[in-house]
C-alpha positions as a Markdown table, in Angstrom:
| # | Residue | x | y | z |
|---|---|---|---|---|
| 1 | Unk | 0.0 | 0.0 | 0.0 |
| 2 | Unk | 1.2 | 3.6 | -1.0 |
| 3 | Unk | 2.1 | 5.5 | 2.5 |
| 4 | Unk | 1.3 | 9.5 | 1.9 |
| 5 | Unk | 4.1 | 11.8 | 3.7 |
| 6 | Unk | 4.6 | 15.4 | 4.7 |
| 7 | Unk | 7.9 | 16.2 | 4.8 |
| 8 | Unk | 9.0 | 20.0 | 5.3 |
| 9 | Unk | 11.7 | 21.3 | 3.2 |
| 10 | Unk | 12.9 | 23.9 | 5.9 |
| 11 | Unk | 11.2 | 26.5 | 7.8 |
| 12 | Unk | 8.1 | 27.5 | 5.7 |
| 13 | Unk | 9.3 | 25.6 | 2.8 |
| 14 | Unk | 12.4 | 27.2 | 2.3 |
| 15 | Unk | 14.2 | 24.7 | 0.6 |
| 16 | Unk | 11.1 | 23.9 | -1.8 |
| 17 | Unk | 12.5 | 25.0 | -5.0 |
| 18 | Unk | 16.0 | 23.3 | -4.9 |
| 19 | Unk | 14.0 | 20.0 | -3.9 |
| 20 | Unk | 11.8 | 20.4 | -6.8 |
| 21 | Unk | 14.9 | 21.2 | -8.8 |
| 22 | Unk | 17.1 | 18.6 | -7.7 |
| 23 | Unk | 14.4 | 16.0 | -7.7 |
| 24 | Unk | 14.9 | 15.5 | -3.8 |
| 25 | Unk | 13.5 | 15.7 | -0.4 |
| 26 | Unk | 15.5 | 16.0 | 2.4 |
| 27 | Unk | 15.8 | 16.4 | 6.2 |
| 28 | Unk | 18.5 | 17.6 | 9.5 |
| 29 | Unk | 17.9 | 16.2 | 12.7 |
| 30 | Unk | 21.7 | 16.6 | 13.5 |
| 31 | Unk | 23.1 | 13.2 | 12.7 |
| 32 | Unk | 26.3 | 14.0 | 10.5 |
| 33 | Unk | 26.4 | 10.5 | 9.0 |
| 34 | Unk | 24.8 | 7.7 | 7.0 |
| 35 | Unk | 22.0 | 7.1 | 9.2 |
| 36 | Unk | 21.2 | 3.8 | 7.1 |
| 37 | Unk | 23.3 | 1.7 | 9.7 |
| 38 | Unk | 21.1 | 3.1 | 12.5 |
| 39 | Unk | 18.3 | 0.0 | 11.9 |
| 40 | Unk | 16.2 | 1.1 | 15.2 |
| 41 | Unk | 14.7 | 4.1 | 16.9 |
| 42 | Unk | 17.1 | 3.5 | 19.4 |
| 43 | Unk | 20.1 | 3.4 | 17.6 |
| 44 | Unk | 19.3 | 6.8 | 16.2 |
| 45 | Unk | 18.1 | 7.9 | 19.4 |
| 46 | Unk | 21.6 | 6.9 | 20.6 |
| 47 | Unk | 23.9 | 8.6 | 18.6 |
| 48 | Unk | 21.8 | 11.8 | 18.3 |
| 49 | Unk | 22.4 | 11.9 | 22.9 |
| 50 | Unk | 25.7 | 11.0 | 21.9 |
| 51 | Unk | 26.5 | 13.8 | 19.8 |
| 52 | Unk | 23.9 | 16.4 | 21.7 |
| 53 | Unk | 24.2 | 15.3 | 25.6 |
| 54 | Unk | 22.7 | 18.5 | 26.7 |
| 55 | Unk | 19.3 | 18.1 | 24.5 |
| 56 | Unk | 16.1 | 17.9 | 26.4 |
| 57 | Unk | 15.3 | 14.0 | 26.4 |
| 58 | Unk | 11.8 | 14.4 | 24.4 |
| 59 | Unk | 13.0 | 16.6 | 22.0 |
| 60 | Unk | 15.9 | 14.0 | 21.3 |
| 61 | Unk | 13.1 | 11.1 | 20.9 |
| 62 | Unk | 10.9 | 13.6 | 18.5 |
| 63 | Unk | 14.3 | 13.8 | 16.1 |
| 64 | Unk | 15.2 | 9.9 | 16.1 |
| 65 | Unk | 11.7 | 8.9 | 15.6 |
| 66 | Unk | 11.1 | 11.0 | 12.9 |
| 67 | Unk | 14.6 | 10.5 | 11.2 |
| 68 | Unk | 14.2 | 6.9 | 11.6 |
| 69 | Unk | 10.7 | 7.0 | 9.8 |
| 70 | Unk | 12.6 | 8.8 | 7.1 |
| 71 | Unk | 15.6 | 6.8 | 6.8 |
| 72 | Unk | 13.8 | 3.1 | 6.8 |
| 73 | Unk | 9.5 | 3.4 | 7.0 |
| 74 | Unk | 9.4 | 5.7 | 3.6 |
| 75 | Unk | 9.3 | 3.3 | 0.7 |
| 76 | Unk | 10.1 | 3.9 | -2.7 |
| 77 | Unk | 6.0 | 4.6 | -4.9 |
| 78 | Unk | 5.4 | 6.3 | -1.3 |
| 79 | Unk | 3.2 | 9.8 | -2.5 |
| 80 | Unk | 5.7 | 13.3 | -0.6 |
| 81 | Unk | 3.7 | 16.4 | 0.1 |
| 82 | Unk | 5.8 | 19.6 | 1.1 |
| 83 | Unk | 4.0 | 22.6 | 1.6 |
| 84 | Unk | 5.3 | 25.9 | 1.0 |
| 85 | Unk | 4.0 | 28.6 | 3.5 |
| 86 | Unk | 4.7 | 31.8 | 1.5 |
| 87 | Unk | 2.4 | 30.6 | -1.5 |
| 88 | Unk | 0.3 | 28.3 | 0.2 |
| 89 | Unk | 1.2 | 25.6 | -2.2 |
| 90 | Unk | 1.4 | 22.1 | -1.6 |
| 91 | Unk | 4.0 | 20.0 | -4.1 |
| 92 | Unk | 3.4 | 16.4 | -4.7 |
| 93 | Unk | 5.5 | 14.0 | -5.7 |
| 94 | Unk | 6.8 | 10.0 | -5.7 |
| 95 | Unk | 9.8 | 8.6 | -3.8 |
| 96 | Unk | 11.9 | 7.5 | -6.2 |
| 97 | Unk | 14.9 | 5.9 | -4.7 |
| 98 | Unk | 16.2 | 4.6 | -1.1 |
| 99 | Unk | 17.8 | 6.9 | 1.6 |
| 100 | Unk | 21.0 | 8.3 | 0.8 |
| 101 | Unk | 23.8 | 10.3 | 3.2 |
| 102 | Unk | 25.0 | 13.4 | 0.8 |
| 103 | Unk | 26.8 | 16.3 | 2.6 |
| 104 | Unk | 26.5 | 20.0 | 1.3 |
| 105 | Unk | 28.3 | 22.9 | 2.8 |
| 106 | Unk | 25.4 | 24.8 | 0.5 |
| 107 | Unk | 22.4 | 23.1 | 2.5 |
| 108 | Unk | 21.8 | 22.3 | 6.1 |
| 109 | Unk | 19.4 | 18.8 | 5.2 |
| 110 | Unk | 22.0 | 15.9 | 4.7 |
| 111 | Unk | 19.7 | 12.9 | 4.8 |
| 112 | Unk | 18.2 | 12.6 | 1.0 |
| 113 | Unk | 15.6 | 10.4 | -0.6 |
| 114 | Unk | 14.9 | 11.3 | -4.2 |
| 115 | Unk | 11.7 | 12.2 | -5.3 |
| 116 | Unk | 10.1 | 12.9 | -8.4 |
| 117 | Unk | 8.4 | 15.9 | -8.0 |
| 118 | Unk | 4.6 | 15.6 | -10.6 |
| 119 | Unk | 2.5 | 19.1 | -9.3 |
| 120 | Unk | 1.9 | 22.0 | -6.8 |
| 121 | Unk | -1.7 | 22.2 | -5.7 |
| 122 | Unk | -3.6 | 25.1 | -3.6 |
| 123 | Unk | -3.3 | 24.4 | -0.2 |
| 124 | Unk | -7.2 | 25.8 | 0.0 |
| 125 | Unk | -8.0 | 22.9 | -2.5 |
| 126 | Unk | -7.7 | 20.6 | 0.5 |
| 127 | Unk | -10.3 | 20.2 | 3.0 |
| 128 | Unk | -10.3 | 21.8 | 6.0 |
| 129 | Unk | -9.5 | 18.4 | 7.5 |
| 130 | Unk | -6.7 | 17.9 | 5.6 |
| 131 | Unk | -5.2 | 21.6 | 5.6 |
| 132 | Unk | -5.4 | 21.1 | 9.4 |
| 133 | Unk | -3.4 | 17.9 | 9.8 |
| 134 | Unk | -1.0 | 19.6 | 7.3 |
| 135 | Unk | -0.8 | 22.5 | 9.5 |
| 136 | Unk | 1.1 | 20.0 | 12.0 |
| 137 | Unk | 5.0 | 21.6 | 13.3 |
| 138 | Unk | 6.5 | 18.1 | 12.9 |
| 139 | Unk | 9.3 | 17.8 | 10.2 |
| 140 | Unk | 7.8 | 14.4 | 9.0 |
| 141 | Unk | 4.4 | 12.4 | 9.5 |
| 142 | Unk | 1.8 | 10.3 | 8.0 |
| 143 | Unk | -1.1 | 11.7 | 6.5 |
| 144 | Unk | -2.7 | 8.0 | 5.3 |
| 145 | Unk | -5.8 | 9.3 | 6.8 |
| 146 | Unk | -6.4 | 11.6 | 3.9 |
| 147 | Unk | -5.3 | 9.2 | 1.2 |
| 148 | Unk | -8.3 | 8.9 | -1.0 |
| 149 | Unk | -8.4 | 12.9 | -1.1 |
| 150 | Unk | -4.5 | 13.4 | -1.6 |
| 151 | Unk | -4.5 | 10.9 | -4.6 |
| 152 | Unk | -7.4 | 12.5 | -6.5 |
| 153 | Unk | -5.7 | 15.9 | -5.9 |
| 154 | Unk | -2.1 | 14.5 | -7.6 |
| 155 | Unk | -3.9 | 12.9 | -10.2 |
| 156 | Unk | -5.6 | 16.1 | -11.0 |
| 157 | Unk | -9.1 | 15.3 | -10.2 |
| 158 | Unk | -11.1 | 17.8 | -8.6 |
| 159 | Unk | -12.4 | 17.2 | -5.0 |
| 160 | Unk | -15.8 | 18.3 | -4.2 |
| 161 | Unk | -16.3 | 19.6 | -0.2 |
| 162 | Unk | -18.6 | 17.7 | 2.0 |
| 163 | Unk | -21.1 | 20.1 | 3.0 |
| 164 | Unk | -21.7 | 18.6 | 6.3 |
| 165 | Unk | -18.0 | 18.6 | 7.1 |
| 166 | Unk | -16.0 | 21.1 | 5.0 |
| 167 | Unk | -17.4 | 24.1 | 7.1 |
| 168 | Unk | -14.6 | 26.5 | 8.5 |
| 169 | Unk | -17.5 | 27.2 | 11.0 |
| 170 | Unk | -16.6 | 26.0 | 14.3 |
| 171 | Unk | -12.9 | 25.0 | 13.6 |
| 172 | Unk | -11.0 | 28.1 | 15.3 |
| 173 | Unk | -13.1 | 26.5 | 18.2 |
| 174 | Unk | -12.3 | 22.9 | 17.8 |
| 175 | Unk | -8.3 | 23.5 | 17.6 |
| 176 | Unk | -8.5 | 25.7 | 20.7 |
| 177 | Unk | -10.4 | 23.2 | 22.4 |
| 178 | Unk | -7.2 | 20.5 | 21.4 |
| 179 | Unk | -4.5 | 22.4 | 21.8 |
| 180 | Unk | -6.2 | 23.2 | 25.7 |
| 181 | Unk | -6.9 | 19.8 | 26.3 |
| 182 | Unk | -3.3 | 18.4 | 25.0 |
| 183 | Unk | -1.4 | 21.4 | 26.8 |
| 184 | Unk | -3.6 | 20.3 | 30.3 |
| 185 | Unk | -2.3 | 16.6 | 30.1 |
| 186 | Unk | 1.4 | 18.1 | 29.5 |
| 187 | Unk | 0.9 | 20.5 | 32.4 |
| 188 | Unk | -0.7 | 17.5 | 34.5 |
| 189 | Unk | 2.4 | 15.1 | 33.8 |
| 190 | Unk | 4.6 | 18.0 | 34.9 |
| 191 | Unk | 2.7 | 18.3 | 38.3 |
| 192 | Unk | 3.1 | 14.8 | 39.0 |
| 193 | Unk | 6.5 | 14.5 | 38.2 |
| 194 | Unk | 7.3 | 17.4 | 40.2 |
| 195 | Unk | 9.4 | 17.2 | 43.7 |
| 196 | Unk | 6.5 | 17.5 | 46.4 |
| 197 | Unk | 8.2 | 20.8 | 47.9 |
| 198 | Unk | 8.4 | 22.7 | 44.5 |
| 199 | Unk | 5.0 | 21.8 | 44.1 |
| 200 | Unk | 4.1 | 23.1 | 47.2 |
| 201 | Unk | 6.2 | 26.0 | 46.1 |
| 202 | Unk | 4.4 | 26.5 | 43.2 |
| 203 | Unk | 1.0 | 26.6 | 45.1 |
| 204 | Unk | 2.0 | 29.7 | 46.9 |
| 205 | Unk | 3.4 | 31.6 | 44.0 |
| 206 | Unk | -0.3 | 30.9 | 42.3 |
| 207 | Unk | -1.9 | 32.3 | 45.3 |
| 208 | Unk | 0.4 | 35.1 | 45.6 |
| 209 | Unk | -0.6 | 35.5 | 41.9 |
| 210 | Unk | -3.8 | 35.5 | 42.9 |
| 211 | Unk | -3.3 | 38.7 | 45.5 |
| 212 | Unk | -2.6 | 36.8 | 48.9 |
| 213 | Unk | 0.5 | 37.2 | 50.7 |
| 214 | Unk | 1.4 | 33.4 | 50.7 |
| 215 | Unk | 4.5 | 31.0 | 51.6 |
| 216 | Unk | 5.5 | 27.3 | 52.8 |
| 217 | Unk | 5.9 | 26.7 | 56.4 |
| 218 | Unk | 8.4 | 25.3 | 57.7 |
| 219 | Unk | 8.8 | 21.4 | 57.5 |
| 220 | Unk | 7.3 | 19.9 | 60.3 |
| 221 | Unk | 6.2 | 23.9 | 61.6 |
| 222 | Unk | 2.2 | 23.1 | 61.5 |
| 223 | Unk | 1.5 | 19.9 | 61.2 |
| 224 | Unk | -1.0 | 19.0 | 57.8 |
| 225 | Unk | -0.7 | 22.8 | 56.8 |
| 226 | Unk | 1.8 | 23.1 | 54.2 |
| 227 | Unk | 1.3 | 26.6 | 53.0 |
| 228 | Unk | -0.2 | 29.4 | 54.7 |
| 229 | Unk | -2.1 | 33.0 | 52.4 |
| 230 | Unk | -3.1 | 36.0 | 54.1 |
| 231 | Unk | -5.0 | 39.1 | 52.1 |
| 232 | Unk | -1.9 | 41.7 | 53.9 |
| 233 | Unk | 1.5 | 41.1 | 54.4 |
| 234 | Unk | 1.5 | 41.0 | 58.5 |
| 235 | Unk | -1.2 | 38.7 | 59.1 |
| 236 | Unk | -3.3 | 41.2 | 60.9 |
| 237 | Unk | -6.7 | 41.1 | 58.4 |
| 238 | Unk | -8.9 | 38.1 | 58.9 |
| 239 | Unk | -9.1 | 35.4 | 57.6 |
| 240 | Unk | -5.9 | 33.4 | 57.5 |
| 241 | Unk | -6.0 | 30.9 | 54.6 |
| 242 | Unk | -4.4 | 27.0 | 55.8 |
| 243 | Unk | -3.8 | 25.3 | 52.8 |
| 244 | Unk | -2.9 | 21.2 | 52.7 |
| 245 | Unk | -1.3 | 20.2 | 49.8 |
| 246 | Unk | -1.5 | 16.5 | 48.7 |
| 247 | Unk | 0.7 | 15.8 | 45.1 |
| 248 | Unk | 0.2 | 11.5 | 44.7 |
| 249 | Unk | -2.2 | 10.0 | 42.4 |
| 250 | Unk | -4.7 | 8.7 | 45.2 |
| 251 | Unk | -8.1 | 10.4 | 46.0 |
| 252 | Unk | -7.9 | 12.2 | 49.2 |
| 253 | Unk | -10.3 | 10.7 | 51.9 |
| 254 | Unk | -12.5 | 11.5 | 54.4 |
| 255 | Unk | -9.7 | 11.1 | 57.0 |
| 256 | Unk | -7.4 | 13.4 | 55.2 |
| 257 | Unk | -10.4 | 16.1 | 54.9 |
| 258 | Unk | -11.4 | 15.4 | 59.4 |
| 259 | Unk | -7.4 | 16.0 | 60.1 |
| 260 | Unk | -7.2 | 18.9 | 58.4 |
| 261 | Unk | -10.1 | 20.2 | 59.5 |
| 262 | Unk | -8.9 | 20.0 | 63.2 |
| 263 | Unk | -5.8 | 22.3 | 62.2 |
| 264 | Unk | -8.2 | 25.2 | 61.6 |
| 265 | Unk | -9.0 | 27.9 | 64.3 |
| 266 | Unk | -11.2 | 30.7 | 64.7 |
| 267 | Unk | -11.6 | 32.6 | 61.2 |
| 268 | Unk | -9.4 | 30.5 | 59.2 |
| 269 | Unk | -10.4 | 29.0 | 56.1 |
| 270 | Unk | -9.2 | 25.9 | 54.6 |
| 271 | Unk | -7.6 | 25.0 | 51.2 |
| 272 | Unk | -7.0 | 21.3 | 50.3 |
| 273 | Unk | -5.4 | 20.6 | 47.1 |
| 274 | Unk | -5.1 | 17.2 | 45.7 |
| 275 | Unk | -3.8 | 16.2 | 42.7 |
| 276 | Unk | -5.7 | 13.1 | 43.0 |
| 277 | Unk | -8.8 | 14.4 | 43.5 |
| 278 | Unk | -11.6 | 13.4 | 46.2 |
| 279 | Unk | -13.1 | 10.5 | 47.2 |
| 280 | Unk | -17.3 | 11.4 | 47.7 |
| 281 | Unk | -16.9 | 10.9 | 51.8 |
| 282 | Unk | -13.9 | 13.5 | 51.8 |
| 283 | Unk | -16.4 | 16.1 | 49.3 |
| 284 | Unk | -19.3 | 15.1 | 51.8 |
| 285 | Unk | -16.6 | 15.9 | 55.3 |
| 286 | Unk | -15.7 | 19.3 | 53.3 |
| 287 | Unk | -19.4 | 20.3 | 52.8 |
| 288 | Unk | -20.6 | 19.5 | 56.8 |
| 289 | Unk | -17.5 | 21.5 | 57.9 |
| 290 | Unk | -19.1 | 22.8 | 61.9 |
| 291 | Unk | -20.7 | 26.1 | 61.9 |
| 292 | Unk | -18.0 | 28.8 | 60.7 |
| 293 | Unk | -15.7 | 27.1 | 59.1 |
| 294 | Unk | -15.0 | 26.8 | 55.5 |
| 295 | Unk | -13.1 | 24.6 | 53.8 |
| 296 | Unk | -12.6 | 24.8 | 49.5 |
| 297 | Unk | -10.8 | 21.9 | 47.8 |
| 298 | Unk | -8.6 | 21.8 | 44.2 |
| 299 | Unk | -8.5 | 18.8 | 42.1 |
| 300 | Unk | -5.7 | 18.6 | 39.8 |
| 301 | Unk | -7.6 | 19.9 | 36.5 |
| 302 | Unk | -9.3 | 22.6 | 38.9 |
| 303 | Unk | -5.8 | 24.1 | 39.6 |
| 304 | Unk | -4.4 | 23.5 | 36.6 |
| 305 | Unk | -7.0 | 25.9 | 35.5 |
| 306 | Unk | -6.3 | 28.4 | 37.7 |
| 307 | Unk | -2.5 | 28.1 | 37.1 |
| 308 | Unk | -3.2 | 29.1 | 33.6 |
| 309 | Unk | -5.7 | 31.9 | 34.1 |
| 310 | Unk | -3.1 | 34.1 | 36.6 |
| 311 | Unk | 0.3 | 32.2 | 34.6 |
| 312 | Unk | 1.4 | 35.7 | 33.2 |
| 313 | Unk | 1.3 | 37.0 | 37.0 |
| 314 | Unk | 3.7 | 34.4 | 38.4 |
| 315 | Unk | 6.8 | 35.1 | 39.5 |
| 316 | Unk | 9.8 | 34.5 | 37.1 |
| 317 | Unk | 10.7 | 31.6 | 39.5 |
| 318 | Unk | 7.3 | 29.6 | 39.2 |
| 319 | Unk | 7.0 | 30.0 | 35.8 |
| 320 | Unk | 10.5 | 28.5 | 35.3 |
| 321 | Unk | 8.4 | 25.1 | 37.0 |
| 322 | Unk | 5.9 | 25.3 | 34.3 |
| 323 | Unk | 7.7 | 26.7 | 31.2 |
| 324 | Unk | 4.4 | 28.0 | 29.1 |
| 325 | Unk | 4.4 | 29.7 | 25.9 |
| 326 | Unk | 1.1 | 31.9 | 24.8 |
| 327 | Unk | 0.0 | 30.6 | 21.4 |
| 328 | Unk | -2.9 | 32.6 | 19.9 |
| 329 | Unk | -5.9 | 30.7 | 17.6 |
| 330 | Unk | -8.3 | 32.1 | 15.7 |
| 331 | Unk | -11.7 | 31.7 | 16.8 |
| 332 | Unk | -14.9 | 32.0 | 14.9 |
């Protein structure tokens, strides 16, 4: 079966024209050698650590997965799309040979596979689908799920929308709703890999964020109070805010929810964050708190949320434990 393949001829498709000219696609990824040796993931993965000790593991794993794809999973009759930004043309084409090594001191891609290049199409001839998984950062990747559409488009044949699905109405909406939900699990594997103090850490800086005057106690200072907020910096307004902090993938009980409980005094209020969330005896403990107390509690996705709405007020120092980049989407 004929795989279909993006690969990107440099940053928006600058190298375009010298692969359609040379009758080539190529790619980086850092490995100065014949990479046809390299017959695994892992031996890629390998030698790029070797030669880069200092890059971040995942971004190492993106570069040997994807030069491995190139090197041995691209077969010769497999259909190549690059796109080229500054047009918005797509060029389609056939791989026409194995993998090659070929260093230039002209271009930065070493690893080759020769292509015969057939036609450029609109990118807006695509569906809306199909312009979207095209839209993807990665260097290489698979677009078999648009097969039947890409091969009608290279063999010239027209492509009539689907009504019901080729709508731009709604997608703005849809990719914001992805990129959220994919940036939440990234954030949430962060949290949980995090060293318990930082996180606790990190809980203060939000509600300082937030407008509280906030910090740790000392280890072992209050026993089940891990952080402590107050709305002025001496402590003298009411209420004081005792916060627990529980980072572990268990659901906090209704023991955990009594004990801390007991810590609070007076006009306190309680926080309890668990990144676990809450079993229904601990909600029902927080909800029949005695006469005067309060007691609010943070599941993982509810702080997560809140991380992310007062991020840009962080302190330089927190948001070093959640590196975050603003991307802006269009929205319908």
């Amino acid at each position: 079966m004929v795989n279909i393949w993006v690969v990107r001829a440099g940053t928006g498709g600058t190298y375009a024209d010298e692969f359609e000219e040379a009758g080539i696609a190529a790619i980086g990824f850092g490995i100065e050698e014949n990479a046809s040796g390299l017959k695994s993931r892992d031996a890629v993965l390998s030698v790029l650590t070797r030669q880069y000790p200092n890059m971040k593991k995942g971004r190492a794993v993106n570069w040997a997965s994807q030069l491995y794809r190139f090197v041995h999973e691209i077969k010769q009759g497999d259909t190549i799309l690059t796109p080229i930004q500054d047009t918005r043309e797509i060029m389609i084409g056939t791989c026409a040979g194995p993998y090659r090594y070929e260093p230039s001191q002209d271009r930065e891609l070493h690893h080759i596979r020769p292509v015969s290049w057939t036609t450029r199409i609109s990118r807006d001839k695509l569906s809306v689908q199909a312009r979207n998984s095209a839209g993807s950062t990665l260097t290489l990747f698979s677009m078999n799920e648009h097969r039947a559409e890409i091969e009608a488009l290279a063999s010239g044949k027209e492509v009539k929308p689907d009504p019901d699905t080729e709508s731009d109405e709604g997608a703005g909406s849809q990719l914001f709703d992805e990129v959220r939900g994919q940036a939440e699990e990234l954030i949430s594997d962060k949290i949980t890999h995090m060293d318990p103090f930082d996180f606790e850490e990190l809980v203060a800086a939000l509600l300082r964020a937030m407008g509280y005057f906030a910090s740790r106690t000392a280890a072992g200072a209050d026993r089940g109070v891990d952080v402590i907020a107050q709305s002025d910096a001496l402590g003298l307004e009411s209420p004081r805010i005792k916060v627990q902090v529980k980072q572990r993938n268990q659901r906090a009980g209704a023991v955990d929810l009594r004990n801390f409980i007991a810590t609070l005094r007076g006009r306190d209020r309680g926080l309890f964050v668990s990144t676990g969330g809450f079993s229904r005896e601990a909600l029902y403990e927080a909800e029949r708190v005695p006469s005067g107390v309060s007691v609010t509690t943070l599941t993982r996705d509810e702080f997560i949320k809140l991380l992310t709405d007062h991020y840009e007020r962080l302190e330089p120092e927190a948001r070093a434990m959640i590196p975050l980049r603003k991307v802006f989407i269009p929205i319908d």
